[in-house]
PDB file of C-alpha atoms in Angstrom:
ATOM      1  CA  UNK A  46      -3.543 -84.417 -30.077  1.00  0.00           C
ATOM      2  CA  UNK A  47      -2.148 -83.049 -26.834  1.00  0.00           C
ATOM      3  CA  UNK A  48       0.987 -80.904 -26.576  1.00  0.00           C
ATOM      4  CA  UNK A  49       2.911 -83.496 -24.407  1.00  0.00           C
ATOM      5  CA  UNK A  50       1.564 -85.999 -27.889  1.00  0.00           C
ATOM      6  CA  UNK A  51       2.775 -83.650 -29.588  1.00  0.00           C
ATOM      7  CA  UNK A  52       6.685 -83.480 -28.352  1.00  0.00           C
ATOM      8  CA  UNK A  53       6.921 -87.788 -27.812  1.00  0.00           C
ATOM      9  CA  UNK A  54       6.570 -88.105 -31.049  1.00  0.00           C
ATOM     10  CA  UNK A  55       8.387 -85.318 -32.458  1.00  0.00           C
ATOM     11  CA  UNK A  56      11.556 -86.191 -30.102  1.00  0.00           C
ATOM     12  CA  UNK A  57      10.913 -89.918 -31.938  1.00  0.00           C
ATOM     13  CA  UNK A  58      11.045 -88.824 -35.478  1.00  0.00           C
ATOM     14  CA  UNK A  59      14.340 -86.457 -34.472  1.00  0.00           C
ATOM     15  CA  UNK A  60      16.060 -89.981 -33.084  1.00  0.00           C
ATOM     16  CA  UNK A  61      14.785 -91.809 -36.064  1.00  0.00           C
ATOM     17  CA  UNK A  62      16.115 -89.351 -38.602  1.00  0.00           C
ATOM     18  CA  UNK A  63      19.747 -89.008 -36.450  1.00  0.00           C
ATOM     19  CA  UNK A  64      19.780 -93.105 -36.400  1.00  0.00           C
ATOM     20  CA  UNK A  65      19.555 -93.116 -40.294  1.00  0.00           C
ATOM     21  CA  UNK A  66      21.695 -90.493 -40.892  1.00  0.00           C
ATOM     22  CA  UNK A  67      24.071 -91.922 -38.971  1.00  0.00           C
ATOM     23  CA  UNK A  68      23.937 -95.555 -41.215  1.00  0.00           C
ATOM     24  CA  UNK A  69      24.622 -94.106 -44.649  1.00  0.00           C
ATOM     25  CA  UNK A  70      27.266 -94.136 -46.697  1.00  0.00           C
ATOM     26  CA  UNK A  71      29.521 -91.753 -46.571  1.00  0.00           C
ATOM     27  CA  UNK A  72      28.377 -88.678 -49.397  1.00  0.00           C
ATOM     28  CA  UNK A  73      30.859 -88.951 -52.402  1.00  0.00           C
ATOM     29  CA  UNK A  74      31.681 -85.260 -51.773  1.00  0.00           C
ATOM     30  CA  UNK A  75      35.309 -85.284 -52.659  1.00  0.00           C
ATOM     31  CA  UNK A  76      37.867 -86.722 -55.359  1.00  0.00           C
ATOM     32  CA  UNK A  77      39.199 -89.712 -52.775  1.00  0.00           C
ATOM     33  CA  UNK A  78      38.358 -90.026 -49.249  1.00  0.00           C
ATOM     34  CA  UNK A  79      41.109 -91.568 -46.684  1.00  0.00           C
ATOM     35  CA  UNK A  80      39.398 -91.981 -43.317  1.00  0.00           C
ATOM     36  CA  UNK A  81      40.962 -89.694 -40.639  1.00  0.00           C
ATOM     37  CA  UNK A  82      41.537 -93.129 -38.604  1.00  0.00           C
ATOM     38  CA  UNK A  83      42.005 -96.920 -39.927  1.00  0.00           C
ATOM     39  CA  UNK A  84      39.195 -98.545 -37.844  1.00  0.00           C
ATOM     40  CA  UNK A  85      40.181-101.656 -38.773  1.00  0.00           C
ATOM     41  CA  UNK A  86      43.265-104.166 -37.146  1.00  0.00           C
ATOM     42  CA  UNK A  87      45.503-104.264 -40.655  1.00  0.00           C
ATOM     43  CA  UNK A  88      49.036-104.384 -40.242  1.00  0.00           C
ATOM     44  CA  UNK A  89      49.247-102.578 -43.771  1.00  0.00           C
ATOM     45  CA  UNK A  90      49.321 -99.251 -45.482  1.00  0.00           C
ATOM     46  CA  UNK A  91      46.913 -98.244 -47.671  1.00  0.00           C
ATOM     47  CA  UNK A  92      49.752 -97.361 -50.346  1.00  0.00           C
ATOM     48  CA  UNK A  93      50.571-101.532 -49.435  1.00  0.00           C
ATOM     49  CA  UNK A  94      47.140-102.323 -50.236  1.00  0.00           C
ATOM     50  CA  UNK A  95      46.404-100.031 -53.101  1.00  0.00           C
ATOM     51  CA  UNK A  96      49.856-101.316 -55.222  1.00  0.00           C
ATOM     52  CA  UNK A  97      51.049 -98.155 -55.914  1.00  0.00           C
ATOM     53  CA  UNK A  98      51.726 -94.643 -54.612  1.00  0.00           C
ATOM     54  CA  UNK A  99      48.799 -92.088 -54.357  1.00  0.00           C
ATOM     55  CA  UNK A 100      49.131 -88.524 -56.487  1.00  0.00           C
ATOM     56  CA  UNK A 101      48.876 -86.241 -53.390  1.00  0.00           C
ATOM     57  CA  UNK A 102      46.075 -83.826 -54.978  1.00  0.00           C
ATOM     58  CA  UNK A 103      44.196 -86.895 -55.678  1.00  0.00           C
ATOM     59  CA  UNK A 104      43.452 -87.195 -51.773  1.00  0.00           C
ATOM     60  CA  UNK A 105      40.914 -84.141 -50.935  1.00  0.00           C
ATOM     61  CA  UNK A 106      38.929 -83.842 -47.920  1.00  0.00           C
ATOM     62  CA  UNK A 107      37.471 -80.143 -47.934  1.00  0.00           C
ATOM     63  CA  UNK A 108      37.577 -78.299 -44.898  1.00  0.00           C
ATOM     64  CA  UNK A 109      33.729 -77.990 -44.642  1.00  0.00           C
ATOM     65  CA  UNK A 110      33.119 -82.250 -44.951  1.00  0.00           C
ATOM     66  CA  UNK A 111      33.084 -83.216 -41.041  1.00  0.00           C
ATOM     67  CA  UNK A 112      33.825 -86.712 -40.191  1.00  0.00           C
ATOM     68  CA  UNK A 113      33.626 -87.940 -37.170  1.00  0.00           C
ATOM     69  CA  UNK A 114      35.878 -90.586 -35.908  1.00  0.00           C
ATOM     70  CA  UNK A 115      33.033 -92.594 -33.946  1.00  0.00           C
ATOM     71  CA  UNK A 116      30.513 -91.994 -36.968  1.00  0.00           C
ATOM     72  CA  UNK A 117      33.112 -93.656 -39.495  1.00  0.00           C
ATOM     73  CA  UNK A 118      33.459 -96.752 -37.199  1.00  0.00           C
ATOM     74  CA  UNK A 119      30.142 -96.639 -37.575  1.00  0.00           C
ATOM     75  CA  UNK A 120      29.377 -96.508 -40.808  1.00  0.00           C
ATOM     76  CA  UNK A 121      32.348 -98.455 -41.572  1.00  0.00           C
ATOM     77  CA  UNK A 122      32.273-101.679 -38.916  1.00  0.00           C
ATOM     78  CA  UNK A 123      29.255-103.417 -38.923  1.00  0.00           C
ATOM     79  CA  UNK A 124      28.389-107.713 -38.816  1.00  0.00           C
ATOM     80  CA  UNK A 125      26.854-109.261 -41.421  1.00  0.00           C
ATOM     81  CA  UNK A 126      24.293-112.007 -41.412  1.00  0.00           C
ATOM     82  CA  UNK A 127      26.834-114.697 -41.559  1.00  0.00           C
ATOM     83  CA  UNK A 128      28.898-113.646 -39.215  1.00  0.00           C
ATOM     84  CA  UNK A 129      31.374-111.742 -41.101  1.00  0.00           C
ATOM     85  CA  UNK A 130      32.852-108.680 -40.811  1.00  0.00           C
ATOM     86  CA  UNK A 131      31.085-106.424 -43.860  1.00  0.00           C
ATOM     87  CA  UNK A 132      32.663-102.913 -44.286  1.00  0.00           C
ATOM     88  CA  UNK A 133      30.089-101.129 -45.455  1.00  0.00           C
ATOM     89  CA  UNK A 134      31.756 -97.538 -45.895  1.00  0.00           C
ATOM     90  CA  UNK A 135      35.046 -97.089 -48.369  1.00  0.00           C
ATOM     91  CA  UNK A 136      38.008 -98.752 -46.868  1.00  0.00           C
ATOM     92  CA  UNK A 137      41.547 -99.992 -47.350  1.00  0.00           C
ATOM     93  CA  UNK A 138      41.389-102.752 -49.543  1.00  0.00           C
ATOM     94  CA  UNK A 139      42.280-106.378 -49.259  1.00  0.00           C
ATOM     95  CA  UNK A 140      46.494-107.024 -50.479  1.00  0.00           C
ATOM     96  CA  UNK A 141      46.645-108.828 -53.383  1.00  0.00           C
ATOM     97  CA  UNK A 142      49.081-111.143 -51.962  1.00  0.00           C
ATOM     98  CA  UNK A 143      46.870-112.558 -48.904  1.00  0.00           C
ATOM     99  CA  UNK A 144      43.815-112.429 -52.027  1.00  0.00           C
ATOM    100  CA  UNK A 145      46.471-115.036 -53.920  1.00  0.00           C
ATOM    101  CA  UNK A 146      47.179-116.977 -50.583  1.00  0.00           C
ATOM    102  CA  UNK A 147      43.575-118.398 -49.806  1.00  0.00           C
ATOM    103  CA  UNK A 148      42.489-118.483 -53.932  1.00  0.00           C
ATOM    104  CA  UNK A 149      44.092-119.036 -57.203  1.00  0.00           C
ATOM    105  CA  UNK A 150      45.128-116.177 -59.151  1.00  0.00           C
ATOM    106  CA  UNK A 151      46.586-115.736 -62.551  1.00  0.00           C
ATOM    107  CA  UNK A 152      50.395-115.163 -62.840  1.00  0.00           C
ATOM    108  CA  UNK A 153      50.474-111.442 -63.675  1.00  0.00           C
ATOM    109  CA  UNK A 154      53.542-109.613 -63.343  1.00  0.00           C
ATOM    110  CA  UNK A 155      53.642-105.865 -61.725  1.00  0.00           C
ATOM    111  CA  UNK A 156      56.029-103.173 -63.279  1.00  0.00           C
ATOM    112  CA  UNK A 157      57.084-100.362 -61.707  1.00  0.00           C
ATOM    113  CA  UNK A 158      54.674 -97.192 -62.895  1.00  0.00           C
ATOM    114  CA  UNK A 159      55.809 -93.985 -64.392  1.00  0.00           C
ATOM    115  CA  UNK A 160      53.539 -92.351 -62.248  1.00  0.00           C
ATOM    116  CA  UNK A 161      51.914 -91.592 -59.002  1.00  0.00           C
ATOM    117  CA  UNK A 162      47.995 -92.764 -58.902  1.00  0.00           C
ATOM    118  CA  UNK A 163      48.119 -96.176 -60.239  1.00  0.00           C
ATOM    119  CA  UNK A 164      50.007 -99.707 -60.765  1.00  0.00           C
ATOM    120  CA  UNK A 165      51.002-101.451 -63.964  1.00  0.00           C
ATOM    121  CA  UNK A 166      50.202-105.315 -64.549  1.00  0.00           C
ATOM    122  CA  UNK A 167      50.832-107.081 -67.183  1.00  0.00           C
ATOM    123  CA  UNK A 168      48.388-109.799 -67.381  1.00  0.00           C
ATOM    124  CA  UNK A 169      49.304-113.245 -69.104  1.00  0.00           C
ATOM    125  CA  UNK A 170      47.785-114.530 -72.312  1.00  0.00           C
ATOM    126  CA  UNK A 171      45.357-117.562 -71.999  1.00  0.00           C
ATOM    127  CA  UNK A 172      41.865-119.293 -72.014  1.00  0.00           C
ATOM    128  CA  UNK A 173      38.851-117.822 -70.336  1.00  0.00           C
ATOM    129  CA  UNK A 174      35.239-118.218 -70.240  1.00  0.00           C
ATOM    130  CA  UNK A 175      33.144-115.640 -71.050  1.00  0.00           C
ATOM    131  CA  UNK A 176      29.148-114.433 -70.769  1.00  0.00           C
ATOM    132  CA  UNK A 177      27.698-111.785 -72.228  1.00  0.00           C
ATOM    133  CA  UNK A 178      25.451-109.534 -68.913  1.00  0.00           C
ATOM    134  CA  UNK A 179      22.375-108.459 -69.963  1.00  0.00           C
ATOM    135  CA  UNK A 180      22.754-104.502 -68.696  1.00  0.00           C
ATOM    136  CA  UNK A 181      18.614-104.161 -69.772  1.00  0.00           C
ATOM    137  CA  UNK A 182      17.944-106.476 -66.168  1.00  0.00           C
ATOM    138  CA  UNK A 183      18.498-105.486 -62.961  1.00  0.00           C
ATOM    139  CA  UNK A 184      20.158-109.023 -62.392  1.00  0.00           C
ATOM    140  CA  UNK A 185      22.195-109.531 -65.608  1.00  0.00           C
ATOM    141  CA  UNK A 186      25.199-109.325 -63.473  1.00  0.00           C
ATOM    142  CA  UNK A 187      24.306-111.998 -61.112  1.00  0.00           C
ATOM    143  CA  UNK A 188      22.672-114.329 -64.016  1.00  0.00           C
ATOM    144  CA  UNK A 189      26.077-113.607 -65.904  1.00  0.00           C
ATOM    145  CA  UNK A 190      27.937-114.639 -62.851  1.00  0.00           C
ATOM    146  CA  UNK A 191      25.709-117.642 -62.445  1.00  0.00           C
ATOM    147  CA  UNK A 192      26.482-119.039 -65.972  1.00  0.00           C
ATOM    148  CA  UNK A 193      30.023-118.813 -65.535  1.00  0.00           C
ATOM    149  CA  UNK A 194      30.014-120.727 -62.069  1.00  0.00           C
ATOM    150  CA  UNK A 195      27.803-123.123 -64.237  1.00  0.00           C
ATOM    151  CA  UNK A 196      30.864-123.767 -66.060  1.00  0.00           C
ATOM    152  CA  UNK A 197      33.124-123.932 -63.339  1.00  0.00           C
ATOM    153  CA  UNK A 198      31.208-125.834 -60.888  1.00  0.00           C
ATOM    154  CA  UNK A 199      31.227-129.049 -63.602  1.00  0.00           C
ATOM    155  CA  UNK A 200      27.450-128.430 -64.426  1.00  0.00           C
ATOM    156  CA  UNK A 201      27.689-126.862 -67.435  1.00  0.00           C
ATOM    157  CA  UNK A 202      31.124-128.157 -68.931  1.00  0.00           C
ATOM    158  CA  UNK A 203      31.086-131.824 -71.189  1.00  0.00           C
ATOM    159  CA  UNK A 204      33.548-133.323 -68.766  1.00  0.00           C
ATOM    160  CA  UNK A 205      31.539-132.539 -65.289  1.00  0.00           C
ATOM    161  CA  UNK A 206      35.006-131.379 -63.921  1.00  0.00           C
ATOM    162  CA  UNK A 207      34.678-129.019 -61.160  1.00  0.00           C
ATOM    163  CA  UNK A 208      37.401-126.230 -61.363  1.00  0.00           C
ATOM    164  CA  UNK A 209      38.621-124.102 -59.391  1.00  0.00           C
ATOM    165  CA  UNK A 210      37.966-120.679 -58.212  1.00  0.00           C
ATOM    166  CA  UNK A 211      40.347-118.095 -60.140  1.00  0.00           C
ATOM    167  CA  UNK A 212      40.367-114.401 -59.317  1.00  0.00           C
ATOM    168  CA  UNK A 213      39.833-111.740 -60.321  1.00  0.00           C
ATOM    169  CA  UNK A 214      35.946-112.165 -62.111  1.00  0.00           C
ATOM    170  CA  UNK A 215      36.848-109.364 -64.634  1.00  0.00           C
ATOM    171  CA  UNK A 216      34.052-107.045 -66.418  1.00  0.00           C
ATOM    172  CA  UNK A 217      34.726-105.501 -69.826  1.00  0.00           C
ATOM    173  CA  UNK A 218      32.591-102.875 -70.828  1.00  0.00           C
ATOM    174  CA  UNK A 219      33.241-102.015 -74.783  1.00  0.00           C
ATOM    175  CA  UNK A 220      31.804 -98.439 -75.662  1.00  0.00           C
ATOM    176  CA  UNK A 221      29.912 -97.255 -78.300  1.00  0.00           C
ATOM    177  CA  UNK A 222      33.049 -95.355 -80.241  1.00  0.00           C
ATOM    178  CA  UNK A 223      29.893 -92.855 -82.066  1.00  0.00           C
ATOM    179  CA  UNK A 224      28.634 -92.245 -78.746  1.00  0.00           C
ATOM    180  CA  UNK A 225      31.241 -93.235 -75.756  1.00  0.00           C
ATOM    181  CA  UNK A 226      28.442 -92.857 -73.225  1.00  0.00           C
ATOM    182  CA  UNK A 227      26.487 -96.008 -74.486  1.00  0.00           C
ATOM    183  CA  UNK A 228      27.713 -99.531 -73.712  1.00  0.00           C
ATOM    184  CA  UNK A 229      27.871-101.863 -76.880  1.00  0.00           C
ATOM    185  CA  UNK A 230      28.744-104.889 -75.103  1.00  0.00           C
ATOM    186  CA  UNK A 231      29.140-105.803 -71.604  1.00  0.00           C
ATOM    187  CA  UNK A 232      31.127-109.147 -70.999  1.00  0.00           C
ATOM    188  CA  UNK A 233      31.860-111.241 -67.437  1.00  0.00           C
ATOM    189  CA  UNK A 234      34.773-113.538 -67.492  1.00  0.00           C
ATOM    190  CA  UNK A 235      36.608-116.192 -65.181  1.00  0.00           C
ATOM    191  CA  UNK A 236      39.809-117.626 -65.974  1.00  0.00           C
ATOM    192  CA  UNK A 237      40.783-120.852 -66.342  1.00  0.00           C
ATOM    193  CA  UNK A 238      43.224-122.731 -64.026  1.00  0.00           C
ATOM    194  CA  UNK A 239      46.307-123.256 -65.446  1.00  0.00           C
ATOM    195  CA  UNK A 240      45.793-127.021 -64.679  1.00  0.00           C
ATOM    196  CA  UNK A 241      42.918-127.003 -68.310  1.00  0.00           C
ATOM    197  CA  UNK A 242      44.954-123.731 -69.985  1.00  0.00           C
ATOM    198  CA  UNK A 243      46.034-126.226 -72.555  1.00  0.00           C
ATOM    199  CA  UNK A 244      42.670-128.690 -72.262  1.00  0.00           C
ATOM    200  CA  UNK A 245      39.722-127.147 -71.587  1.00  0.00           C
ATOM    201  CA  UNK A 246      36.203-128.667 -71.294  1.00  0.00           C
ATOM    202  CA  UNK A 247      33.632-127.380 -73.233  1.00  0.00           C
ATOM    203  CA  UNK A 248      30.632-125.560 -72.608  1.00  0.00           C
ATOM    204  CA  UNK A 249      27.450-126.940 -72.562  1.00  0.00           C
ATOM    205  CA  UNK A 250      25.893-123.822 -72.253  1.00  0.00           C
ATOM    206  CA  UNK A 251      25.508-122.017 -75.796  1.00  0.00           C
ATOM    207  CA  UNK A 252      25.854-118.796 -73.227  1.00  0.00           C
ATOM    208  CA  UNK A 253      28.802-119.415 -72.380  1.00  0.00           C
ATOM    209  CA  UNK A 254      32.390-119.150 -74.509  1.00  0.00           C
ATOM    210  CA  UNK A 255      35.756-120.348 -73.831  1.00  0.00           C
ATOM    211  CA  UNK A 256      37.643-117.785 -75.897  1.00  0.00           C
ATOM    212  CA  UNK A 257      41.607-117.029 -75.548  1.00  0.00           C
ATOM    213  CA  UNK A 258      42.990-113.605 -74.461  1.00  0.00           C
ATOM    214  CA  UNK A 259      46.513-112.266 -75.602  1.00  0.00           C
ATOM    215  CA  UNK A 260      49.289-110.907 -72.710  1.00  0.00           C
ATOM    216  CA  UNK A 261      48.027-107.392 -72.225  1.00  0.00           C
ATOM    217  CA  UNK A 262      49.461-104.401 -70.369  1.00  0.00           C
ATOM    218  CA  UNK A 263      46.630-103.027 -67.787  1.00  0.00           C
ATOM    219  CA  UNK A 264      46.597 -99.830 -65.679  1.00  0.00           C
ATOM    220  CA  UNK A 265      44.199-100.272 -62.741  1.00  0.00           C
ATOM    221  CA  UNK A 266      43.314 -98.343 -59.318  1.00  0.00           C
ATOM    222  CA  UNK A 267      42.425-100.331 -56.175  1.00  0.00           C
ATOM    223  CA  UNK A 268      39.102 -99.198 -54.119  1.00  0.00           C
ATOM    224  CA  UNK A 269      37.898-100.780 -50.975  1.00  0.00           C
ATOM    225  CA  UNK A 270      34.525-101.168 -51.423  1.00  0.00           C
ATOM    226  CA  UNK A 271      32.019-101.978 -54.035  1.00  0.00           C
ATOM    227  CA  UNK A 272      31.620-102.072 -58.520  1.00  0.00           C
ATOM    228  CA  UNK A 273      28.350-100.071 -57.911  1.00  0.00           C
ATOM    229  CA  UNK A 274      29.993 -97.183 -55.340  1.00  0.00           C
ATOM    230  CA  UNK A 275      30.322 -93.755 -57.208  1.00  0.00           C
ATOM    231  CA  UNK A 276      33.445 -93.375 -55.614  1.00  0.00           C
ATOM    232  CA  UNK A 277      34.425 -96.671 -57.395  1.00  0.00           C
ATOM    233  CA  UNK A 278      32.597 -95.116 -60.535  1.00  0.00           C
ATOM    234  CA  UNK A 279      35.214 -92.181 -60.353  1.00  0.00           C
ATOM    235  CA  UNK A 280      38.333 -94.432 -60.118  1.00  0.00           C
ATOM    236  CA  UNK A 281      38.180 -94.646 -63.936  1.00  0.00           C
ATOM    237  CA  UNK A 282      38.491 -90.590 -64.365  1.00  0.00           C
ATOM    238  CA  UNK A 283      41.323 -90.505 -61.731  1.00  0.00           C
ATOM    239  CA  UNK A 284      43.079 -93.247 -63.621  1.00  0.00           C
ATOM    240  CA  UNK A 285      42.566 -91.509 -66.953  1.00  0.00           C
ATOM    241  CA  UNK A 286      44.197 -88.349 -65.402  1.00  0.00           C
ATOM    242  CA  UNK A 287      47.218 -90.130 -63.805  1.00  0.00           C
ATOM    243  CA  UNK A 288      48.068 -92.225 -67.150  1.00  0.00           C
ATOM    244  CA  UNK A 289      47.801 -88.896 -68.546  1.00  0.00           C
ATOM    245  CA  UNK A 290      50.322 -87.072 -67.005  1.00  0.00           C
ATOM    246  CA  UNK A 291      52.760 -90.392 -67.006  1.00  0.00           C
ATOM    247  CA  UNK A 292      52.717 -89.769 -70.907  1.00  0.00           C
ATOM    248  CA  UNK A 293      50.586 -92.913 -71.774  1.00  0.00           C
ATOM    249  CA  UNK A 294      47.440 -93.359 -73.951  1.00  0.00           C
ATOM    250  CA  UNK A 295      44.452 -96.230 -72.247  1.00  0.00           C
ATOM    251  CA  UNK A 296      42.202 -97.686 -74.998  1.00  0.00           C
ATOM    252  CA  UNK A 297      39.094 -95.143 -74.825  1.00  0.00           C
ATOM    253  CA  UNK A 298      36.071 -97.507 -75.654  1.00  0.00           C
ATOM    254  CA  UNK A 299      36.846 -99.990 -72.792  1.00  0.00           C
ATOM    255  CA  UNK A 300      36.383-100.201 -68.902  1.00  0.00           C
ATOM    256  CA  UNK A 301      37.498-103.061 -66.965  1.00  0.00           C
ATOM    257  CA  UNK A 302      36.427-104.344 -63.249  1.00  0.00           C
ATOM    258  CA  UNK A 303      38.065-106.716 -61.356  1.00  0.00           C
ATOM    259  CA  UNK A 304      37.026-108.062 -58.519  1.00  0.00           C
ATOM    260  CA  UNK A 305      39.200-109.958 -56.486  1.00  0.00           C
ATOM    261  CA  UNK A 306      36.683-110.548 -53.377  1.00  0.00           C
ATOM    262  CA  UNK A 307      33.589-112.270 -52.636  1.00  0.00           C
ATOM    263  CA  UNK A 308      30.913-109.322 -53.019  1.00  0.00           C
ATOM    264  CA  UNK A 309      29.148-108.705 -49.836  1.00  0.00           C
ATOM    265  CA  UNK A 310      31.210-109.551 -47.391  1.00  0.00           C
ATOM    266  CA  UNK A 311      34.438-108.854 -45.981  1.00  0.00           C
ATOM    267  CA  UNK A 312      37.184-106.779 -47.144  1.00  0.00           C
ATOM    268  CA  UNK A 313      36.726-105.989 -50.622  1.00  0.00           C
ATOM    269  CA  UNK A 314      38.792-105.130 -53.310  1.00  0.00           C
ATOM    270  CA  UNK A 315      37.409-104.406 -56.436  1.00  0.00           C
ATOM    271  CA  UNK A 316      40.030-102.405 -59.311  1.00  0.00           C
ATOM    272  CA  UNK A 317      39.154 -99.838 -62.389  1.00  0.00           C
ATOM    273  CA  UNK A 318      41.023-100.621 -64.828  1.00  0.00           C
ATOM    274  CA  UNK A 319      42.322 -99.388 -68.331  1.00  0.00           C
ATOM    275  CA  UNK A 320      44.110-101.062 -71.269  1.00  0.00           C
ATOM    276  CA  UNK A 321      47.407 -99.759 -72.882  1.00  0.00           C
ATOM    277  CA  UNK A 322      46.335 -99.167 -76.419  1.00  0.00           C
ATOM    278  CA  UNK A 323      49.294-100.375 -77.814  1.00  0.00           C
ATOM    279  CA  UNK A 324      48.836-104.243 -76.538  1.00  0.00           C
ATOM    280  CA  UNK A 325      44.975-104.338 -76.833  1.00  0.00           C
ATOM    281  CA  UNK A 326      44.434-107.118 -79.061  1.00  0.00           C
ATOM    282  CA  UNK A 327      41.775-108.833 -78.250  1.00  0.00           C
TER     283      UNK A 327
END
């Protein structure tokens, strides 16, 4: 191979590598990134979009983590195959309030916090369905999901009634109390619409359980971006810490996700969640 070979292709490779590079997600190097610009057209805050005020040391860009302002648009800005607009890269989320415009939502109630770092709901009592995910398969979570549109959708319930959509899709993940870093059980649920709370259909599918859930006080954190991030992995230790120093005590063997956006596309909102342990009931 000649020389002048020798360069083309090496000056290739370089380009290649700086392309990729360039793609990824941003490295979860830090507690809670806030990009250094909002490349997006919100008219919102993030603190409008989170719910609740941030704890100042929970935002922590090192001095030695270089963004660049073109690289996070992007990372952060790119079209997806149907058109939309997918934000790849962590981002402010979606308000909950244009999330209960266009879909259905339950009729929680927010309390002030005693704290900086997270928002207090307390979520109503009532009928859901509910589907056990199968954590041992890649696609439990999307065969869980399945199942419970099943239901929804009229194919799976005795009446044929198709429902409609109610968010959030909530995840609880029970742990093993001997050994906290096992999952026991991992359950997807929908709500129902208020319109069958008191007269539901029933399943068809032996999968698939309507079961009730008491009112229940949650503590959550909002992330813009996806359930299977690591920074939306770490949401859960940053809420433990902030309930902490408010003075209140979550339920330890229990995560929740909710997911108040349609997962791929868009702006997403997704929130870690904790239970107060004196109102977990259920």
């Amino acid at each position: 191979m000649s020389l002048k070979l020798i360069l083309i292709v090496g000056l290739v490779t370089s380009s290649l590598l700086q392309l990729t590079i360039s793609h990824r997600y941003k490295p979860t190097e830090f507690r809670q990134f806030f990009d250094k610009v909002d490349n997006d057209d919100t008219d919102y805050s993030r603190e409008e979009a989170d719910g609740y005020e941030e704890c100042e040391d929970f935002v922590n860009l090192p001095e030695n983590v270089i963004v660049d302002e073109d690289d996070v648009i992007d990372v952060g800005q790119m079209t997806a195959p149907n058109g939309q607009h997918h934000l790849m890269g962590q981002h402010k989320a979606k308000p909950l309030e244009q999330i209960c415009a266009k879909y259905k939502c339950p009729e929680f109630r927010q309390e002030d916090s005693p704290g900086c770092g997270f928002k207090t709901t307390v979520f109503p009592g009532g009928y859901w369905i509910f589907t056990t995910v199968d954590t041992s398969s890649p696609k439990g979570f999307r065969e869980a999901y399945k199942r419970l549109h099943g239901y929804r959708s009229g194919r799976t319930n005795d009446r044929g009634v198709k429902m409609a959509f109610v968010v959030p899709v909530i995840e609880f993940k029970w742990f093993n109390p001997k050994d906290p870093s096992k999952v026991a059980l991992d359950r997807m649920a929908f709500n129902i619409p208020a319109k069958y709370q008191d007269d539901w259909p029933a399943s068809t599918d032996p999968a698939v359980q309507v079961l009730p859930l008491n009112e229940t006080i949650l503590y959550s954190r909002t992330y813009g971006g996806y359930r299977e991030d690591q920074g939306f992995l770490d949401q859960f230790a940053l809420l433990k810490t902030a309930l902490e120093r408010a003075g209140i005590t979550p339920f330890p063997f229990l995560k929740i996700t909710a997911a108040f956006t349609h997962h791929g596309f868009g702006r997403q909102r997704v929130e870690a969640v904790l239970a107060d342990i004196t109102s977990i009931t259920f």
